[in-house]
mmCIF file of C-alpha atoms and ligand atoms in Angstrom:
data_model
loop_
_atom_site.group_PDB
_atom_site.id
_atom_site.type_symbol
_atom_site.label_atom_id
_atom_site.label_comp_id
_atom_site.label_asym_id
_atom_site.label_seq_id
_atom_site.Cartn_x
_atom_site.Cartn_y
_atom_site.Cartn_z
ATOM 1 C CA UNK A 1 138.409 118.817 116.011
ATOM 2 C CA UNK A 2 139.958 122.271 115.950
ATOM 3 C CA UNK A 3 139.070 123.752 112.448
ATOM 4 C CA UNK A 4 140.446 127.001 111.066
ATOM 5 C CA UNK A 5 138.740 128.191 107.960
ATOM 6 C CA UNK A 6 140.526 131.182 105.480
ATOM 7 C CA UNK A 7 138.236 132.711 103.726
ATOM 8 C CA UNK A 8 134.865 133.554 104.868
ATOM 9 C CA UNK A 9 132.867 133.629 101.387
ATOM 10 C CA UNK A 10 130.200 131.447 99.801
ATOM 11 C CA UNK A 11 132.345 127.939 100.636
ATOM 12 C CA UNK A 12 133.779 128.548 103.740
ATOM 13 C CA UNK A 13 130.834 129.656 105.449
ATOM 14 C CA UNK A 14 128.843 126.681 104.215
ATOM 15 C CA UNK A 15 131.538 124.061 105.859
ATOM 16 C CA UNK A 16 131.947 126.286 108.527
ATOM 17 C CA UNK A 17 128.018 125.928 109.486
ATOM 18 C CA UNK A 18 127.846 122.233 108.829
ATOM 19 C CA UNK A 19 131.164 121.506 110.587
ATOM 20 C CA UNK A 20 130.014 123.501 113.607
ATOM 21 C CA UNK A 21 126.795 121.539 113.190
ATOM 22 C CA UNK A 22 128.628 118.604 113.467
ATOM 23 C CA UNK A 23 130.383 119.131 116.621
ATOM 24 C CA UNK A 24 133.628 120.856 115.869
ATOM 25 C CA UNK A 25 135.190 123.851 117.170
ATOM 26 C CA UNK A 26 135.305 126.068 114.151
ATOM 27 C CA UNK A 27 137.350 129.662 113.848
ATOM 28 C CA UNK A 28 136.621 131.484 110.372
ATOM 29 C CA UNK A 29 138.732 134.340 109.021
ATOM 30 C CA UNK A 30 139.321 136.242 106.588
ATOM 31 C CA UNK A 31 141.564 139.338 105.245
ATOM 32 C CA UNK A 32 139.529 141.458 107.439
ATOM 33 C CA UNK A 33 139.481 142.174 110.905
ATOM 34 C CA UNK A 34 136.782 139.558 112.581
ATOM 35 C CA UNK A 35 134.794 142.387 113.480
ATOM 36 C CA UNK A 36 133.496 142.630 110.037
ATOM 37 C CA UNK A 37 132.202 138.993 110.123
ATOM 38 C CA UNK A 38 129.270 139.324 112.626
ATOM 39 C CA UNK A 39 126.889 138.433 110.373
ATOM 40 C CA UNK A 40 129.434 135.128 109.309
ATOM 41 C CA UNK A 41 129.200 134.418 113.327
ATOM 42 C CA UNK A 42 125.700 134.489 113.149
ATOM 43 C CA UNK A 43 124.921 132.190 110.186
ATOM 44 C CA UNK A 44 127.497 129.983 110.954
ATOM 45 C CA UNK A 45 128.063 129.362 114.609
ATOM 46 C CA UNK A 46 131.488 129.516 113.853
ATOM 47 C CA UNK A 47 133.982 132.112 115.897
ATOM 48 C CA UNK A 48 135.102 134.683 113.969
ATOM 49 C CA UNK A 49 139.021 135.258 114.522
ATOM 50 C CA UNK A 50 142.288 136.811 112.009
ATOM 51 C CA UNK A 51 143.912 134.306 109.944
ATOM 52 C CA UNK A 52 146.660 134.099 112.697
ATOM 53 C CA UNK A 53 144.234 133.287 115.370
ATOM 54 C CA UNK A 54 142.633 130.920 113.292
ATOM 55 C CA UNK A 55 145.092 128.790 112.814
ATOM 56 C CA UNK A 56 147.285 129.300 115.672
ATOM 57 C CA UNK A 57 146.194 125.810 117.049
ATOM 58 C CA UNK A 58 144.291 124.155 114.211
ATOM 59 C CA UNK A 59 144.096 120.605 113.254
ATOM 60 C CA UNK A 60 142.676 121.199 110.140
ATOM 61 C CA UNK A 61 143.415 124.412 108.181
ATOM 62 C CA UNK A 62 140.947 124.974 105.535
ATOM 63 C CA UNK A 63 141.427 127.569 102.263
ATOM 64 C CA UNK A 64 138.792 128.280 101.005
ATOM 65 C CA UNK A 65 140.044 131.932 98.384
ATOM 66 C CA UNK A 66 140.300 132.463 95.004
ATOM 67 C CA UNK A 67 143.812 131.340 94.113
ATOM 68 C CA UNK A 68 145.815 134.791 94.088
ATOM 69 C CA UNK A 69 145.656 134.969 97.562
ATOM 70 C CA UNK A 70 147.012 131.319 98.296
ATOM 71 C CA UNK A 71 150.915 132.380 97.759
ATOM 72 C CA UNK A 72 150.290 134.999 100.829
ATOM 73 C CA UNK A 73 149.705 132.291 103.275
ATOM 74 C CA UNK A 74 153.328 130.003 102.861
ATOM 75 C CA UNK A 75 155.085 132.047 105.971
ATOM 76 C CA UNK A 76 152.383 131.740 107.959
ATOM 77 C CA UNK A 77 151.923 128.031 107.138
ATOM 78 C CA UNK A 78 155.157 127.082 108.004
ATOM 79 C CA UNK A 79 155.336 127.844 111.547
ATOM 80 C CA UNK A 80 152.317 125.317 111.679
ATOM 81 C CA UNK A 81 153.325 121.154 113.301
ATOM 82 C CA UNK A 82 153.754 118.458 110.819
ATOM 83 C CA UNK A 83 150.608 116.784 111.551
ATOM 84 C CA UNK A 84 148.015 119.845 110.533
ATOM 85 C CA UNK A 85 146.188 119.040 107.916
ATOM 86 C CA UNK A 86 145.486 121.379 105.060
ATOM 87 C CA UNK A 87 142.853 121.244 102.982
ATOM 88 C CA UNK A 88 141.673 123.275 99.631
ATOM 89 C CA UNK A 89 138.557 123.962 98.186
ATOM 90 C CA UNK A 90 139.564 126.100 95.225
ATOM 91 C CA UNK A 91 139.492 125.912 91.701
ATOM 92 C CA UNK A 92 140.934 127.599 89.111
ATOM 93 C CA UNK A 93 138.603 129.802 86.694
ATOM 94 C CA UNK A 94 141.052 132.387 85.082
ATOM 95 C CA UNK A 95 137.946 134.335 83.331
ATOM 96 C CA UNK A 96 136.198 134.333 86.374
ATOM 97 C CA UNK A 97 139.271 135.431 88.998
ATOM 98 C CA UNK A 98 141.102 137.609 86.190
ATOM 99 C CA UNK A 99 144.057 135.649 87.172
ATOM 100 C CA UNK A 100 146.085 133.543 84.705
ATOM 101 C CA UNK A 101 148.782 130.689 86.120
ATOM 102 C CA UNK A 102 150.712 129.696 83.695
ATOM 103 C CA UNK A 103 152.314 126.337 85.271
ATOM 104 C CA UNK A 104 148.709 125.251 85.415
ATOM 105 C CA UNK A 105 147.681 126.404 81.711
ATOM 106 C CA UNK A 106 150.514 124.326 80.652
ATOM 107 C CA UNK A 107 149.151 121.348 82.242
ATOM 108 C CA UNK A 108 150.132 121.130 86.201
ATOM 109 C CA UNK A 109 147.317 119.759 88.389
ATOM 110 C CA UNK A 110 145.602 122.437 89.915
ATOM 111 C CA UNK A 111 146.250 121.515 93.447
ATOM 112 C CA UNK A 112 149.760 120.386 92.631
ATOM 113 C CA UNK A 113 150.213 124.476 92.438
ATOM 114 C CA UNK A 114 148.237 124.550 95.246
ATOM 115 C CA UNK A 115 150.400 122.290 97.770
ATOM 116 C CA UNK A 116 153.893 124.236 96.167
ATOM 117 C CA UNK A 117 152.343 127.661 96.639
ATOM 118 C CA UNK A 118 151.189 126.692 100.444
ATOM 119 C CA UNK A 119 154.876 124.755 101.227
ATOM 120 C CA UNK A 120 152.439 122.272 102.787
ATOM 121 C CA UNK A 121 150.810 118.771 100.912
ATOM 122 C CA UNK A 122 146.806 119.699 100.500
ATOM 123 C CA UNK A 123 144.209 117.959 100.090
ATOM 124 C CA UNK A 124 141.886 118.528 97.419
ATOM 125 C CA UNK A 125 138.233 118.438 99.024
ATOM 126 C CA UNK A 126 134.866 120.556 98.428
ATOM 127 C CA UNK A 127 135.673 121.780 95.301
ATOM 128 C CA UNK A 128 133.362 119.511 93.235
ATOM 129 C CA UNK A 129 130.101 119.856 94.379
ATOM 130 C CA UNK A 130 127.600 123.369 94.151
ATOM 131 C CA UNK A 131 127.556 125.679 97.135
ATOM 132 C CA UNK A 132 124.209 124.574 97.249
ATOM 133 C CA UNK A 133 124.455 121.319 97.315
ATOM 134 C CA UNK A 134 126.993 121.589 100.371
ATOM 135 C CA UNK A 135 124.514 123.706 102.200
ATOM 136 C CA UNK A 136 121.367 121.655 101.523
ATOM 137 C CA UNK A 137 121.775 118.422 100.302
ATOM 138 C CA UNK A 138 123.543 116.405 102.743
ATOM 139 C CA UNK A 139 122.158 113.340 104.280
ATOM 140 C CA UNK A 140 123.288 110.285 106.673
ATOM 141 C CA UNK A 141 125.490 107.663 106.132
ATOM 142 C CA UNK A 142 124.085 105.097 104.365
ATOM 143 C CA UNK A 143 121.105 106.936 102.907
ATOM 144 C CA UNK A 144 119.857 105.530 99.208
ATOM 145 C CA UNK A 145 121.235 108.001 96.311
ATOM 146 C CA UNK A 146 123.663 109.503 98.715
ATOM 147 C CA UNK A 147 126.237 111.888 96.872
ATOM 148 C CA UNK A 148 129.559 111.624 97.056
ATOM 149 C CA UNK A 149 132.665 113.897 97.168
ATOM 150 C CA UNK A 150 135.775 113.033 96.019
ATOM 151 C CA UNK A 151 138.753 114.191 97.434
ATOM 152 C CA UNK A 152 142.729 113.515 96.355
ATOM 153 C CA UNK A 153 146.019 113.882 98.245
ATOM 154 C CA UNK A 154 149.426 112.346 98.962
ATOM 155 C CA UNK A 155 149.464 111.629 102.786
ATOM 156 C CA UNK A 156 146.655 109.293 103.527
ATOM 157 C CA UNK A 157 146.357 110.183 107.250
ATOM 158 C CA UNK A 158 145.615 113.896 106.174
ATOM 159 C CA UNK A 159 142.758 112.090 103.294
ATOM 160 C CA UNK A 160 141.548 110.125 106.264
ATOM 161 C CA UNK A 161 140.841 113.245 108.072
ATOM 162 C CA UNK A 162 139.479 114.678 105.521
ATOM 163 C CA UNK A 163 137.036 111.744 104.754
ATOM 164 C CA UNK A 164 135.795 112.128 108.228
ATOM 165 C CA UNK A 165 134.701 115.610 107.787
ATOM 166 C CA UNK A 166 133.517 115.169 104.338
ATOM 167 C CA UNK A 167 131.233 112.197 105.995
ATOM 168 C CA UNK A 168 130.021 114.091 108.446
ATOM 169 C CA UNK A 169 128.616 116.701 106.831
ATOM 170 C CA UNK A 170 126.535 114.382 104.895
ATOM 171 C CA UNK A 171 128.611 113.395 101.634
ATOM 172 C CA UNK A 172 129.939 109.696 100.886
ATOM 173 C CA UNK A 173 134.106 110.495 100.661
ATOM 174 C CA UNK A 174 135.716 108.702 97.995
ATOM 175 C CA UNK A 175 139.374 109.130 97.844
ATOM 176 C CA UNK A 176 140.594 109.198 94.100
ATOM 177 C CA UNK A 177 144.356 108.874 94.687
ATOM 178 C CA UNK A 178 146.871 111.695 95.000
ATOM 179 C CA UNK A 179 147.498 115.102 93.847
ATOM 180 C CA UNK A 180 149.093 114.482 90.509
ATOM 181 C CA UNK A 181 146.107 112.597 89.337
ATOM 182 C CA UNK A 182 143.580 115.259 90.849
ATOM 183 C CA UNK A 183 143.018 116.412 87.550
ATOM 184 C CA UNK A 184 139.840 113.909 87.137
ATOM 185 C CA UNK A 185 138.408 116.435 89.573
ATOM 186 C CA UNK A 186 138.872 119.854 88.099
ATOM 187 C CA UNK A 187 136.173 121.819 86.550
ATOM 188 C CA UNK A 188 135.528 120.478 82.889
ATOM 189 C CA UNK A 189 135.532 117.044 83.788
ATOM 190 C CA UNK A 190 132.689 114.629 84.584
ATOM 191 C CA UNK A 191 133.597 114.294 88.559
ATOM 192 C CA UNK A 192 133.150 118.240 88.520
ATOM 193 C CA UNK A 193 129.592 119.921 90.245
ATOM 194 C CA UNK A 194 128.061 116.865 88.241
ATOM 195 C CA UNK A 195 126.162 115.976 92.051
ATOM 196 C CA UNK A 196 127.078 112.151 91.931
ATOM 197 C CA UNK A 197 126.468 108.595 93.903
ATOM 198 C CA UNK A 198 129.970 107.070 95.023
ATOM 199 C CA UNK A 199 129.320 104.319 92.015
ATOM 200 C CA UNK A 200 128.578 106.952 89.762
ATOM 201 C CA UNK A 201 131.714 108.837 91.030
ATOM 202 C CA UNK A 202 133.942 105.734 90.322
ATOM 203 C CA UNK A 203 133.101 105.968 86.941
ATOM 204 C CA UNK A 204 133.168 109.777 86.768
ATOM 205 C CA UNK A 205 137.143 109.044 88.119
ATOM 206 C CA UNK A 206 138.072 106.544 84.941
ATOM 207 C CA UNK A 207 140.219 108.205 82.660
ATOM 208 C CA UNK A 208 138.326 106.751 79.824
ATOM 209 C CA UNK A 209 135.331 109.086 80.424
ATOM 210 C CA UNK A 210 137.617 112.236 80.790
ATOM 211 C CA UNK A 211 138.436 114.565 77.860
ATOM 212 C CA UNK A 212 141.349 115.825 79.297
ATOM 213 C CA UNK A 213 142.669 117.787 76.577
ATOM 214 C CA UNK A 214 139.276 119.518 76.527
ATOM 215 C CA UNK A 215 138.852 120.598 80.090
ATOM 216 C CA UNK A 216 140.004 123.971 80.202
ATOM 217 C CA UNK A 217 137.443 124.556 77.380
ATOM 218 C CA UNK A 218 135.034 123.079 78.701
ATOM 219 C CA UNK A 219 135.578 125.109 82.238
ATOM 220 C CA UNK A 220 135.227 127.944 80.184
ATOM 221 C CA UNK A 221 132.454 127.351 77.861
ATOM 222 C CA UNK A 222 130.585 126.465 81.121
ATOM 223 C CA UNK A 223 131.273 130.411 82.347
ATOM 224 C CA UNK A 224 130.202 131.279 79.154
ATOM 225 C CA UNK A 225 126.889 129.256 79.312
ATOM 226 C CA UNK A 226 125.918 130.200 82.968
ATOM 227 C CA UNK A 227 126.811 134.286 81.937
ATOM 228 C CA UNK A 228 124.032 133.330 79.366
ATOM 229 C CA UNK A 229 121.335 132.978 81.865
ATOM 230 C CA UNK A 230 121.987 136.690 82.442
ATOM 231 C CA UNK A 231 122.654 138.975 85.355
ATOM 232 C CA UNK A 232 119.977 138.526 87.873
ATOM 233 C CA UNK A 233 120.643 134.580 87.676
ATOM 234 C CA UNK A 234 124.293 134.684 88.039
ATOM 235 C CA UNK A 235 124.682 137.146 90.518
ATOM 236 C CA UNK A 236 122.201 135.100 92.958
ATOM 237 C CA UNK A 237 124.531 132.127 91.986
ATOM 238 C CA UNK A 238 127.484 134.240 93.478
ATOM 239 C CA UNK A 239 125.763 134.029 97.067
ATOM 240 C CA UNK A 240 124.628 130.182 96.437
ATOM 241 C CA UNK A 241 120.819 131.035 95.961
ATOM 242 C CA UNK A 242 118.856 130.498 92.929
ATOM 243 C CA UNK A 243 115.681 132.994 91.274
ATOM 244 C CA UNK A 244 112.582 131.448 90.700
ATOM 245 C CA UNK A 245 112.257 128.789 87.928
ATOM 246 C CA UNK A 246 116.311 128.182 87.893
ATOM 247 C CA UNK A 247 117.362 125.615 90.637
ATOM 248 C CA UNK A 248 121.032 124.143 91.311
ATOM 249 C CA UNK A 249 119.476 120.930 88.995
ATOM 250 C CA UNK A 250 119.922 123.403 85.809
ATOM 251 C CA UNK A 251 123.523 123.721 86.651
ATOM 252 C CA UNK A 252 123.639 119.676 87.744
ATOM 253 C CA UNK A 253 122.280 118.693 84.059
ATOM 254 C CA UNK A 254 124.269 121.767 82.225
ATOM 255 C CA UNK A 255 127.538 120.502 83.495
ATOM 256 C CA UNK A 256 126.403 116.493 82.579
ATOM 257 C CA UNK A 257 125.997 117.886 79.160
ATOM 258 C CA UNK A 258 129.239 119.943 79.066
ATOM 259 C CA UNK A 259 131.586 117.341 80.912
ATOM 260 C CA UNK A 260 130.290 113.413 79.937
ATOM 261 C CA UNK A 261 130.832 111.799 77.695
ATOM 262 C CA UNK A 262 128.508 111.778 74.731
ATOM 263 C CA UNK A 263 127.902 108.586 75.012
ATOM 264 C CA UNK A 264 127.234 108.593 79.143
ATOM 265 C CA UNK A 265 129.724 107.207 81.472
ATOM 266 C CA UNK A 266 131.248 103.755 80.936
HETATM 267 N N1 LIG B 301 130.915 128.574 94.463
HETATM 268 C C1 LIG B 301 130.945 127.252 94.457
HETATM 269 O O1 LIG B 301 129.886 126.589 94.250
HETATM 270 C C2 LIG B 301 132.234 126.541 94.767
HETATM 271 C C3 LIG B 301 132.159 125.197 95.099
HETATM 272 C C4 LIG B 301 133.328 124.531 95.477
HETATM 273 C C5 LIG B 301 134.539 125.219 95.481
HETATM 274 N N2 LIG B 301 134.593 126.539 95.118
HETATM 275 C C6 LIG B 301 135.925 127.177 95.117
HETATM 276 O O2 LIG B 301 136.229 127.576 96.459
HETATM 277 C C7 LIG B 301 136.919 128.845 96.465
HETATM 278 C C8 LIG B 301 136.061 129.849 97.212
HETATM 279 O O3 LIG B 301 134.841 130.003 96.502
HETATM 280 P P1 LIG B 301 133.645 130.905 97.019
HETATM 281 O O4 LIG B 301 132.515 130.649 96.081
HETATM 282 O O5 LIG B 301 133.445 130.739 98.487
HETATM 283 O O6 LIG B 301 134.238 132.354 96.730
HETATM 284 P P2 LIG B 301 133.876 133.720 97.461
HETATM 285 O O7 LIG B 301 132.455 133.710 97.887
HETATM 286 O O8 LIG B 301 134.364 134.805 96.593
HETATM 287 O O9 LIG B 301 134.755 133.666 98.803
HETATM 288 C C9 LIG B 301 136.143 133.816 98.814
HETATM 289 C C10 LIG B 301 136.496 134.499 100.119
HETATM 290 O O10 LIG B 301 137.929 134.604 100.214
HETATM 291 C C11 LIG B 301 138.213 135.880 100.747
HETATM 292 N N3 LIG B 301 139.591 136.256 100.463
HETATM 293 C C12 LIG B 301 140.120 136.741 99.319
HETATM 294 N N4 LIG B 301 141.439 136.953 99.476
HETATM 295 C C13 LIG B 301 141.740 136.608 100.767
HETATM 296 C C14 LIG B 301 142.934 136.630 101.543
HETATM 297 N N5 LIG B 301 144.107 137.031 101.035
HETATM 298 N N6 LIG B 301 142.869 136.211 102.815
HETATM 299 C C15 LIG B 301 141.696 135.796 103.350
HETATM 300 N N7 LIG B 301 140.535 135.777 102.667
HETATM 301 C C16 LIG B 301 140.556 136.174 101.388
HETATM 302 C C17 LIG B 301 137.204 136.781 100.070
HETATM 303 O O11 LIG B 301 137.115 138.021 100.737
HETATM 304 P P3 LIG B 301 136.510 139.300 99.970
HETATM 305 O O12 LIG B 301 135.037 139.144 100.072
HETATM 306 O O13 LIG B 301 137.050 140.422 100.739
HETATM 307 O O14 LIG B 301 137.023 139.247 98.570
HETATM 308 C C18 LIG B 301 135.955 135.921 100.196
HETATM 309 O O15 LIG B 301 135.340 136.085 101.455
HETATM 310 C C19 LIG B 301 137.100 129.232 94.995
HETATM 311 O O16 LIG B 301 138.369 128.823 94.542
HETATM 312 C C20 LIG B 301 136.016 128.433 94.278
HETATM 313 O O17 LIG B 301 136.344 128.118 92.952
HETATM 314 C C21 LIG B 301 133.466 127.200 94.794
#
């Protein structure tokens, strides 16, 4: 497929690798001319373009920014066809982006905002597992212990695209229903960066095993905790890498502890 990436950070250069890896004809942009992305060409096989010439004949449009910049891209995004898909990775961390939406504090789903902000209906894929775990843990279809991704949205041709992609670059897809219920897969919650199976998933999805009230505090008591591994190891988590001694599995069983239940999943 045609695939135009926004945002050529941490996430978007991961899916932009693997999604060139997996046979698609990937464009990546971001606010900066392409000439700045060389190295992003080079890592990722992908073609560097602008945002225009990224998604000037897309399929799939992928964001993958912090959420201020979303809002920018609505003009742009309408002159797109009816059948583009959109999908977002983001998620919102207000400590972490310095950025505080209020229709979300008070309760919207984040990718409800998400869809308004973009004029288009999203969906809401790659924002639940680690950078890392995009990059590196992928494996085939029908491999034992296989993680899973879940992914929400309203039009179910646009989730069955999405599936595809989330399939083939090594993750089981398991669609948890539409954007108003996406909730179960914002940070704080069980589904979140907790690296699960598709049965564990299901279970990570029930309502019964989600402290919804709590999320936002849990979100940010996770910050909190990770800042407390200092400097060095969050500024290699920035880039996706890890120091000696800390892996991706401290963040894996961190966030179990923050986000399940006490009791485990039911
Ligand atoms: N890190 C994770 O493990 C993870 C996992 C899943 C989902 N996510 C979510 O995915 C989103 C991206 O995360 P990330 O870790 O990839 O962040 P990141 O490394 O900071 O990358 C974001 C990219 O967006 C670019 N950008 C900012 N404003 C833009 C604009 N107006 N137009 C085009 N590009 C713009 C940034 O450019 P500059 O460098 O110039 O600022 C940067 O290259 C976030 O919402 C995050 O929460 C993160």
């Amino acid at each position: 497929m045609r695939i135009g990436i926004i945002g050529a950070g941490l996430i978007g250069s991961i899916i932009a690798k693997k999604l060139v890896k997996a046979g698609h004809a990937v464009k990546i942009s971001n606010e900066f001319p392409p000439e700045q992305l060389k190295d992003v060409e080079e890592r990722t096989g992908a073609t560097a373009t602008t945002i225009d010439e990224a998604i000037e004949d897309a399929e799939v449009v992928i964001t993958s920014v912090p959420n201020k910049a979303l809002p920018g891209f609505k003009e742009k995004f309408s002159r797109l066809g009816e059948n583009v898909v959109f999908i977002d990775t983001s998620n919102y961390f207000p400590a972490r982006d310095n950025y505080v939406i209020e229709e979300i504090e008070a309760g919207k789903p984040e990718s409800v905002w998400v869809s308004e902000q973009l004029g288009r209906p999203v969906v809401k894929a790659f924002n639940s597992l680690l950078g890392y775990t995009l990059e590196h843990e992928g494996t085939a279809k029908g491999t034992k212990g296989r993680i899973a991704m879940a992914i929400a949205g309203d039009v179910p041709e646009h989730k069955k695209v999405a599936s595809q992609l989330v399939d083939a670059i090594g993750f089981d897809p398991l669609d948890s229903g539409s954007l108003e219920d996406s909730w179960r897969l914002q940070p704080g919650t069980p589904a979140y960066c907790t690296e699960l199976t598709i049965e564990e998933l299901e279970k990570a999805l029930n309502p019964e095993n989600i402290h919804r009230e709590r999320s936002a505090e849990l979100r940010d008591l996770s910050l909190q905790r990770l800042a407390g591994y200092g400097e060095k190891i969050t500024s290699a988590l920035g880039k996706g890498e890890y120091v000696e001694g800390f892996t991706s599995k401290h963040i894996v069983n961190l966030y179990r502890e923050l986000f399940f239940p006490a009791d485990g999943l039911k």
